[in-house]
């Protein structure tokens, strides 16, 4: 993803803050206190945005969609709000000592905001199997794992570049090499290229799931979560988590996105 140096530097920081589950760290009291302040600000901002949207529906005398009500409940219900806050505090405790105090507010807000949204997106991917109303209306399909791939990823494939397990996919580059195709051949080529991207992602995630002995249910949830973050839904999370990202998402005509999928 390369819209500009300001935001890309924030994403580089976020990428460097991923730690294996076995990592045990002991952040200072000052770190946790500052983290708590940023976390509260992030969640309050999301709650306020949810309330503003709800009020717009009321003013228009329009029916509030069930999936939006489920999303609003996350911040309006005290128990759900507290659960979100505690999850982020647990994450904060795993950050390196001193790292929080050394970072500006904007980067911390991106870190905690994006972490929160990814956590909730992942939980939402398994909500339908638990009889809970989902907070999103995403549809899932798939070639290798049926019902596992966010259909938006297929639609976005021609607008992004992908590196999956070291293999590079760029539709624009591929079309440039095959620029003498007829219109009909071009359509077939694009469809086959999109399928190749999706299959590569599916096989990568399935290999990861098998290596880590995930259950069938957890494998499906992981597939949904990964493919959701690799399309416009994931870019929308960046927009919600960081004000500096809003100038680039979600509909900039010159937007260029690059997704890398690796196992660390």
JSON list of C-alpha atoms in Angstrom, two decimals, residues 11-192:
[
{"chain": "A", "resi": 11, "resn": "UNK", "atom": "CA", "xyz": [1.66, 0.89, 8.60]},
{"chain": "A", "resi": 12, "resn": "UNK", "atom": "CA", "xyz": [5.32, -0.11, 8.73]},
{"chain": "A", "resi": 13, "resn": "UNK", "atom": "CA", "xyz": [5.20, 0.50, 12.46]},
{"chain": "A", "resi": 14, "resn": "UNK", "atom": "CA", "xyz": [2.05, -1.60, 12.78]},
{"chain": "A", "resi": 15, "resn": "UNK", "atom": "CA", "xyz": [3.68, -4.44, 10.87]},
{"chain": "A", "resi": 16, "resn": "UNK", "atom": "CA", "xyz": [6.62, -4.37, 13.25]},
{"chain": "A", "resi": 17, "resn": "UNK", "atom": "CA", "xyz": [4.34, -4.74, 16.27]},
{"chain": "A", "resi": 18, "resn": "UNK", "atom": "CA", "xyz": [3.30, -8.33, 15.56]},
{"chain": "A", "resi": 19, "resn": "UNK", "atom": "CA", "xyz": [4.54, -10.77, 18.18]},
{"chain": "A", "resi": 20, "resn": "UNK", "atom": "CA", "xyz": [4.26, -14.56, 18.37]},
{"chain": "A", "resi": 21, "resn": "UNK", "atom": "CA", "xyz": [1.78, -15.88, 20.99]},
{"chain": "A", "resi": 22, "resn": "UNK", "atom": "CA", "xyz": [4.63, -17.16, 23.14]},
{"chain": "A", "resi": 23, "resn": "UNK", "atom": "CA", "xyz": [6.08, -13.70, 23.63]},
{"chain": "A", "resi": 24, "resn": "UNK", "atom": "CA", "xyz": [5.86, -12.53, 27.24]},
{"chain": "A", "resi": 25, "resn": "UNK", "atom": "CA", "xyz": [6.51, -8.86, 27.87]},
{"chain": "A", "resi": 26, "resn": "UNK", "atom": "CA", "xyz": [6.11, -6.59, 30.87]},
{"chain": "A", "resi": 27, "resn": "UNK", "atom": "CA", "xyz": [5.28, -3.03, 29.83]},
{"chain": "A", "resi": 28, "resn": "UNK", "atom": "CA", "xyz": [5.69, -0.31, 32.40]},
{"chain": "A", "resi": 29, "resn": "UNK", "atom": "CA", "xyz": [2.79, 1.23, 34.31]},
{"chain": "A", "resi": 30, "resn": "UNK", "atom": "CA", "xyz": [3.23, 4.40, 32.29]},
{"chain": "A", "resi": 31, "resn": "UNK", "atom": "CA", "xyz": [2.90, 2.45, 29.05]},
{"chain": "A", "resi": 32, "resn": "UNK", "atom": "CA", "xyz": [-0.34, 0.83, 30.18]},
{"chain": "A", "resi": 33, "resn": "UNK", "atom": "CA", "xyz": [-1.74, 4.13, 31.41]},
{"chain": "A", "resi": 34, "resn": "UNK", "atom": "CA", "xyz": [-1.03, 5.84, 28.08]},
{"chain": "A", "resi": 35, "resn": "UNK", "atom": "CA", "xyz": [-2.35, 2.83, 26.18]},
{"chain": "A", "resi": 36, "resn": "UNK", "atom": "CA", "xyz": [-5.57, 2.94, 28.19]},
{"chain": "A", "resi": 37, "resn": "UNK", "atom": "CA", "xyz": [-6.06, 6.62, 27.35]},
{"chain": "A", "resi": 38, "resn": "UNK", "atom": "CA", "xyz": [-5.60, 6.01, 23.62]},
{"chain": "A", "resi": 39, "resn": "UNK", "atom": "CA", "xyz": [-7.83, 2.92, 23.72]},
{"chain": "A", "resi": 40, "resn": "UNK", "atom": "CA", "xyz": [-10.59, 4.87, 25.44]},
{"chain": "A", "resi": 41, "resn": "UNK", "atom": "CA", "xyz": [-10.29, 7.61, 22.83]},
{"chain": "A", "resi": 42, "resn": "UNK", "atom": "CA", "xyz": [-10.47, 5.10, 19.96]},
{"chain": "A", "resi": 43, "resn": "UNK", "atom": "CA", "xyz": [-13.53, 3.32, 21.31]},
{"chain": "A", "resi": 44, "resn": "UNK", "atom": "CA", "xyz": [-15.29, 6.57, 22.20]},
{"chain": "A", "resi": 45, "resn": "UNK", "atom": "CA", "xyz": [-14.68, 7.87, 18.69]},
{"chain": "A", "resi": 46, "resn": "UNK", "atom": "CA", "xyz": [-16.19, 4.70, 17.19]},
{"chain": "A", "resi": 47, "resn": "UNK", "atom": "CA", "xyz": [-19.15, 4.89, 19.59]},
{"chain": "A", "resi": 48, "resn": "UNK", "atom": "CA", "xyz": [-19.80, 8.52, 18.64]},
{"chain": "A", "resi": 49, "resn": "UNK", "atom": "CA", "xyz": [-19.64, 7.69, 14.91]},
{"chain": "A", "resi": 50, "resn": "UNK", "atom": "CA", "xyz": [-22.10, 4.85, 15.43]},
{"chain": "A", "resi": 51, "resn": "UNK", "atom": "CA", "xyz": [-24.48, 7.14, 17.32]},
{"chain": "A", "resi": 52, "resn": "UNK", "atom": "CA", "xyz": [-24.30, 9.80, 14.61]},
{"chain": "A", "resi": 53, "resn": "UNK", "atom": "CA", "xyz": [-25.23, 7.24, 11.97]},
{"chain": "A", "resi": 54, "resn": "UNK", "atom": "CA", "xyz": [-28.14, 6.01, 14.11]},
{"chain": "A", "resi": 55, "resn": "UNK", "atom": "CA", "xyz": [-29.43, 9.55, 14.56]},
{"chain": "A", "resi": 56, "resn": "UNK", "atom": "CA", "xyz": [-29.41, 10.09, 10.78]},
{"chain": "A", "resi": 57, "resn": "UNK", "atom": "CA", "xyz": [-31.72, 7.12, 10.35]},
{"chain": "A", "resi": 58, "resn": "UNK", "atom": "CA", "xyz": [-34.03, 8.47, 13.04]},
{"chain": "A", "resi": 59, "resn": "UNK", "atom": "CA", "xyz": [-34.15, 11.92, 11.44]},
{"chain": "A", "resi": 60, "resn": "UNK", "atom": "CA", "xyz": [-35.05, 10.35, 8.09]},
{"chain": "A", "resi": 61, "resn": "UNK", "atom": "CA", "xyz": [-37.63, 8.11, 9.76]},
{"chain": "A", "resi": 62, "resn": "UNK", "atom": "CA", "xyz": [-35.88, 5.16, 8.12]},
{"chain": "A", "resi": 63, "resn": "UNK", "atom": "CA", "xyz": [-35.69, 1.60, 9.39]},
{"chain": "A", "resi": 64, "resn": "UNK", "atom": "CA", "xyz": [-32.34, 0.85, 11.02]},
{"chain": "A", "resi": 65, "resn": "UNK", "atom": "CA", "xyz": [-30.80, -2.30, 9.45]},
{"chain": "A", "resi": 66, "resn": "UNK", "atom": "CA", "xyz": [-30.26, -5.25, 11.77]},
{"chain": "A", "resi": 67, "resn": "UNK", "atom": "CA", "xyz": [-26.59, -5.57, 10.90]},
{"chain": "A", "resi": 68, "resn": "UNK", "atom": "CA", "xyz": [-26.02, -1.91, 11.76]},
{"chain": "A", "resi": 69, "resn": "UNK", "atom": "CA", "xyz": [-27.88, -2.35, 15.04]},
{"chain": "A", "resi": 70, "resn": "UNK", "atom": "CA", "xyz": [-25.59, -5.28, 15.83]},
{"chain": "A", "resi": 71, "resn": "UNK", "atom": "CA", "xyz": [-22.57, -3.07, 15.11]},
{"chain": "A", "resi": 72, "resn": "UNK", "atom": "CA", "xyz": [-23.94, -0.24, 17.24]},
{"chain": "A", "resi": 73, "resn": "UNK", "atom": "CA", "xyz": [-24.58, -2.67, 20.12]},
{"chain": "A", "resi": 74, "resn": "UNK", "atom": "CA", "xyz": [-20.84, -3.30, 20.29]},
{"chain": "A", "resi": 75, "resn": "UNK", "atom": "CA", "xyz": [-20.34, 0.24, 21.64]},
{"chain": "A", "resi": 76, "resn": "UNK", "atom": "CA", "xyz": [-23.73, 1.05, 23.19]},
{"chain": "A", "resi": 77, "resn": "UNK", "atom": "CA", "xyz": [-23.87, -2.06, 25.39]},
{"chain": "A", "resi": 78, "resn": "UNK", "atom": "CA", "xyz": [-21.65, -1.60, 28.49]},
{"chain": "A", "resi": 79, "resn": "UNK", "atom": "CA", "xyz": [-20.65, -5.28, 28.64]},
{"chain": "A", "resi": 80, "resn": "UNK", "atom": "CA", "xyz": [-19.65, -5.40, 24.96]},
{"chain": "A", "resi": 81, "resn": "UNK", "atom": "CA", "xyz": [-17.81, -2.09, 25.24]},
{"chain": "A", "resi": 82, "resn": "UNK", "atom": "CA", "xyz": [-15.89, -3.37, 28.27]},
{"chain": "A", "resi": 83, "resn": "UNK", "atom": "CA", "xyz": [-14.99, -6.58, 26.44]},
{"chain": "A", "resi": 84, "resn": "UNK", "atom": "CA", "xyz": [-13.54, -4.56, 23.54]},
{"chain": "A", "resi": 85, "resn": "UNK", "atom": "CA", "xyz": [-11.54, -2.42, 25.94]},
{"chain": "A", "resi": 86, "resn": "UNK", "atom": "CA", "xyz": [-10.16, -5.40, 27.86]},
{"chain": "A", "resi": 87, "resn": "UNK", "atom": "CA", "xyz": [-9.11, -7.14, 24.63]},
{"chain": "A", "resi": 88, "resn": "UNK", "atom": "CA", "xyz": [-7.07, -4.10, 23.61]},
{"chain": "A", "resi": 89, "resn": "UNK", "atom": "CA", "xyz": [-5.52, -3.79, 27.05]},
{"chain": "A", "resi": 90, "resn": "UNK", "atom": "CA", "xyz": [-4.43, -7.43, 26.84]},
{"chain": "A", "resi": 91, "resn": "UNK", "atom": "CA", "xyz": [-2.82, -6.63, 23.50]},
{"chain": "A", "resi": 92, "resn": "UNK", "atom": "CA", "xyz": [-1.13, -3.55, 24.98]},
{"chain": "A", "resi": 93, "resn": "UNK", "atom": "CA", "xyz": [0.47, -5.68, 27.70]},
{"chain": "A", "resi": 94, "resn": "UNK", "atom": "CA", "xyz": [2.28, -7.67, 24.99]},
{"chain": "A", "resi": 95, "resn": "UNK", "atom": "CA", "xyz": [3.99, -4.64, 23.47]},
{"chain": "A", "resi": 96, "resn": "UNK", "atom": "CA", "xyz": [7.71, -4.08, 24.21]},
{"chain": "A", "resi": 97, "resn": "UNK", "atom": "CA", "xyz": [8.43, -2.05, 27.36]},
{"chain": "A", "resi": 98, "resn": "UNK", "atom": "CA", "xyz": [8.86, 1.63, 26.52]},
{"chain": "A", "resi": 99, "resn": "UNK", "atom": "CA", "xyz": [7.46, 1.34, 23.00]},
{"chain": "A", "resi": 100, "resn": "UNK", "atom": "CA", "xyz": [4.19, 3.09, 23.81]},
{"chain": "A", "resi": 101, "resn": "UNK", "atom": "CA", "xyz": [5.80, 6.09, 25.48]},
{"chain": "A", "resi": 102, "resn": "UNK", "atom": "CA", "xyz": [8.11, 6.62, 22.49]},
{"chain": "A", "resi": 103, "resn": "UNK", "atom": "CA", "xyz": [5.32, 6.83, 19.92]},
{"chain": "A", "resi": 104, "resn": "UNK", "atom": "CA", "xyz": [3.17, 9.81, 18.91]},
{"chain": "A", "resi": 105, "resn": "UNK", "atom": "CA", "xyz": [-0.56, 9.69, 19.45]},
{"chain": "A", "resi": 106, "resn": "UNK", "atom": "CA", "xyz": [-1.42, 9.20, 15.74]},
{"chain": "A", "resi": 107, "resn": "UNK", "atom": "CA", "xyz": [0.59, 5.99, 15.50]},
{"chain": "A", "resi": 108, "resn": "UNK", "atom": "CA", "xyz": [-0.84, 4.61, 18.72]},
{"chain": "A", "resi": 109, "resn": "UNK", "atom": "CA", "xyz": [-4.35, 5.40, 17.55]},
{"chain": "A", "resi": 110, "resn": "UNK", "atom": "CA", "xyz": [-3.73, 3.55, 14.30]},
{"chain": "A", "resi": 111, "resn": "UNK", "atom": "CA", "xyz": [-2.24, 0.59, 16.15]},
{"chain": "A", "resi": 112, "resn": "UNK", "atom": "CA", "xyz": [-5.07, 0.16, 18.66]},
{"chain": "A", "resi": 113, "resn": "UNK", "atom": "CA", "xyz": [-7.84, 1.20, 16.28]},
{"chain": "A", "resi": 114, "resn": "UNK", "atom": "CA", "xyz": [-6.81, -1.21, 13.54]},
{"chain": "A", "resi": 115, "resn": "UNK", "atom": "CA", "xyz": [-6.20, -4.02, 16.04]},
{"chain": "A", "resi": 116, "resn": "UNK", "atom": "CA", "xyz": [-9.68, -3.55, 17.48]},
{"chain": "A", "resi": 117, "resn": "UNK", "atom": "CA", "xyz": [-11.38, -3.53, 14.07]},
{"chain": "A", "resi": 118, "resn": "UNK", "atom": "CA", "xyz": [-9.53, -6.65, 12.90]},
{"chain": "A", "resi": 119, "resn": "UNK", "atom": "CA", "xyz": [-10.42, -8.47, 16.13]},
{"chain": "A", "resi": 120, "resn": "UNK", "atom": "CA", "xyz": [-14.09, -7.64, 15.70]},
{"chain": "A", "resi": 121, "resn": "UNK", "atom": "CA", "xyz": [-14.10, -8.49, 11.99]},
{"chain": "A", "resi": 122, "resn": "UNK", "atom": "CA", "xyz": [-12.64, -11.90, 12.82]},
{"chain": "A", "resi": 123, "resn": "UNK", "atom": "CA", "xyz": [-15.25, -12.54, 15.50]},
{"chain": "A", "resi": 124, "resn": "UNK", "atom": "CA", "xyz": [-17.97, -11.45, 13.10]},
{"chain": "A", "resi": 125, "resn": "UNK", "atom": "CA", "xyz": [-16.82, -14.01, 10.53]},
{"chain": "A", "resi": 126, "resn": "UNK", "atom": "CA", "xyz": [-17.97, -16.79, 12.86]},
{"chain": "A", "resi": 127, "resn": "UNK", "atom": "CA", "xyz": [-21.10, -15.07, 14.16]},
{"chain": "A", "resi": 128, "resn": "UNK", "atom": "CA", "xyz": [-23.54, -16.69, 11.72]},
{"chain": "A", "resi": 129, "resn": "UNK", "atom": "CA", "xyz": [-22.57, -20.18, 12.90]},
{"chain": "A", "resi": 130, "resn": "UNK", "atom": "CA", "xyz": [-23.32, -19.13, 16.47]},
{"chain": "A", "resi": 131, "resn": "UNK", "atom": "CA", "xyz": [-26.79, -17.82, 15.70]},
{"chain": "A", "resi": 132, "resn": "UNK", "atom": "CA", "xyz": [-25.71, -14.21, 16.25]},
{"chain": "A", "resi": 133, "resn": "UNK", "atom": "CA", "xyz": [-26.69, -11.37, 13.92]},
{"chain": "A", "resi": 134, "resn": "UNK", "atom": "CA", "xyz": [-23.63, -10.38, 11.91]},
{"chain": "A", "resi": 135, "resn": "UNK", "atom": "CA", "xyz": [-22.40, -6.78, 11.84]},
{"chain": "A", "resi": 136, "resn": "UNK", "atom": "CA", "xyz": [-21.47, -6.92, 8.15]},
{"chain": "A", "resi": 137, "resn": "UNK", "atom": "CA", "xyz": [-23.22, -8.11, 4.99]},
{"chain": "A", "resi": 138, "resn": "UNK", "atom": "CA", "xyz": [-20.19, -9.68, 3.32]},
{"chain": "A", "resi": 139, "resn": "UNK", "atom": "CA", "xyz": [-20.77, -12.69, 1.09]},
{"chain": "A", "resi": 140, "resn": "UNK", "atom": "CA", "xyz": [-18.28, -15.56, 0.94]},
{"chain": "A", "resi": 141, "resn": "UNK", "atom": "CA", "xyz": [-17.51, -18.11, -1.77]},
{"chain": "A", "resi": 142, "resn": "UNK", "atom": "CA", "xyz": [-14.34, -19.94, -2.77]},
{"chain": "A", "resi": 143, "resn": "UNK", "atom": "CA", "xyz": [-12.70, -22.36, -5.18]},
{"chain": "A", "resi": 144, "resn": "UNK", "atom": "CA", "xyz": [-10.73, -24.60, -2.81]},
{"chain": "A", "resi": 145, "resn": "UNK", "atom": "CA", "xyz": [-12.67, -23.91, 0.40]},
{"chain": "A", "resi": 146, "resn": "UNK", "atom": "CA", "xyz": [-16.33, -23.14, -0.43]},
{"chain": "A", "resi": 147, "resn": "UNK", "atom": "CA", "xyz": [-17.77, -20.26, 1.56]},
{"chain": "A", "resi": 148, "resn": "UNK", "atom": "CA", "xyz": [-14.40, -19.01, 2.74]},
{"chain": "A", "resi": 149, "resn": "UNK", "atom": "CA", "xyz": [-13.39, -16.15, 0.45]},
{"chain": "A", "resi": 150, "resn": "UNK", "atom": "CA", "xyz": [-14.87, -12.66, 0.69]},
{"chain": "A", "resi": 151, "resn": "UNK", "atom": "CA", "xyz": [-16.41, -11.97, -2.73]},
{"chain": "A", "resi": 152, "resn": "UNK", "atom": "CA", "xyz": [-15.20, -8.37, -2.52]},
{"chain": "A", "resi": 153, "resn": "UNK", "atom": "CA", "xyz": [-11.65, -9.71, -2.83]},
{"chain": "A", "resi": 154, "resn": "UNK", "atom": "CA", "xyz": [-12.46, -11.12, -6.27]},
{"chain": "A", "resi": 155, "resn": "UNK", "atom": "CA", "xyz": [-13.91, -7.77, -7.35]},
{"chain": "A", "resi": 156, "resn": "UNK", "atom": "CA", "xyz": [-10.88, -5.89, -6.02]},
{"chain": "A", "resi": 157, "resn": "UNK", "atom": "CA", "xyz": [-8.26, -8.19, -7.54]},
{"chain": "A", "resi": 158, "resn": "UNK", "atom": "CA", "xyz": [-7.82, -6.02, -10.62]},
{"chain": "A", "resi": 159, "resn": "UNK", "atom": "CA", "xyz": [-7.19, -2.91, -8.47]},
{"chain": "A", "resi": 160, "resn": "UNK", "atom": "CA", "xyz": [-4.48, -4.39, -6.25]},
{"chain": "A", "resi": 161, "resn": "UNK", "atom": "CA", "xyz": [-1.19, -6.24, -6.38]},
{"chain": "A", "resi": 162, "resn": "UNK", "atom": "CA", "xyz": [-0.53, -9.32, -4.29]},
{"chain": "A", "resi": 163, "resn": "UNK", "atom": "CA", "xyz": [2.46, -11.25, -3.01]},
{"chain": "A", "resi": 164, "resn": "UNK", "atom": "CA", "xyz": [1.30, -14.61, -1.67]},
{"chain": "A", "resi": 165, "resn": "UNK", "atom": "CA", "xyz": [3.96, -16.81, -0.15]},
{"chain": "A", "resi": 166, "resn": "UNK", "atom": "CA", "xyz": [6.59, -15.16, -2.34]},
{"chain": "A", "resi": 167, "resn": "UNK", "atom": "CA", "xyz": [4.57, -15.37, -5.57]},
{"chain": "A", "resi": 168, "resn": "UNK", "atom": "CA", "xyz": [3.74, -12.01, -7.15]},
{"chain": "A", "resi": 169, "resn": "UNK", "atom": "CA", "xyz": [0.41, -11.17, -8.80]},
{"chain": "A", "resi": 170, "resn": "UNK", "atom": "CA", "xyz": [-0.28, -7.94, -10.69]},
{"chain": "A", "resi": 171, "resn": "UNK", "atom": "CA", "xyz": [-3.14, -7.82, -13.15]},
{"chain": "A", "resi": 172, "resn": "UNK", "atom": "CA", "xyz": [-1.99, -4.53, -14.66]},
{"chain": "A", "resi": 173, "resn": "UNK", "atom": "CA", "xyz": [1.49, -5.95, -15.33]},
{"chain": "A", "resi": 174, "resn": "UNK", "atom": "CA", "xyz": [0.04, -9.16, -16.73]},
{"chain": "A", "resi": 175, "resn": "UNK", "atom": "CA", "xyz": [-2.27, -7.25, -19.06]},
{"chain": "A", "resi": 176, "resn": "UNK", "atom": "CA", "xyz": [0.63, -5.11, -20.25]},
{"chain": "A", "resi": 177, "resn": "UNK", "atom": "CA", "xyz": [2.47, -8.27, -21.28]},
{"chain": "A", "resi": 178, "resn": "UNK", "atom": "CA", "xyz": [-0.66, -9.50, -23.06]},
{"chain": "A", "resi": 179, "resn": "UNK", "atom": "CA", "xyz": [-1.83, -6.19, -24.49]},
{"chain": "A", "resi": 180, "resn": "UNK", "atom": "CA", "xyz": [-2.66, -7.62, -27.92]},
{"chain": "A", "resi": 181, "resn": "UNK", "atom": "CA", "xyz": [-5.54, -9.75, -26.64]},
{"chain": "A", "resi": 182, "resn": "UNK", "atom": "CA", "xyz": [-8.97, -9.22, -28.16]},
{"chain": "A", "resi": 183, "resn": "UNK", "atom": "CA", "xyz": [-11.73, -7.83, -25.95]},
{"chain": "A", "resi": 184, "resn": "UNK", "atom": "CA", "xyz": [-13.19, -11.30, -25.42]},
{"chain": "A", "resi": 185, "resn": "UNK", "atom": "CA", "xyz": [-9.77, -12.82, -24.73]},
{"chain": "A", "resi": 186, "resn": "UNK", "atom": "CA", "xyz": [-9.07, -10.01, -22.29]},
{"chain": "A", "resi": 187, "resn": "UNK", "atom": "CA", "xyz": [-12.23, -10.80, -20.30]},
{"chain": "A", "resi": 188, "resn": "UNK", "atom": "CA", "xyz": [-11.30, -14.48, -20.10]},
{"chain": "A", "resi": 189, "resn": "UNK", "atom": "CA", "xyz": [-7.72, -13.61, -19.12]},
{"chain": "A", "resi": 190, "resn": "UNK", "atom": "CA", "xyz": [-8.88, -11.32, -16.29]},
{"chain": "A", "resi": 191, "resn": "UNK", "atom": "CA", "xyz": [-11.30, -13.93, -14.94]},
{"chain": "A", "resi": 192, "resn": "UNK", "atom": "CA", "xyz": [-8.58, -16.61, -14.96]}
]
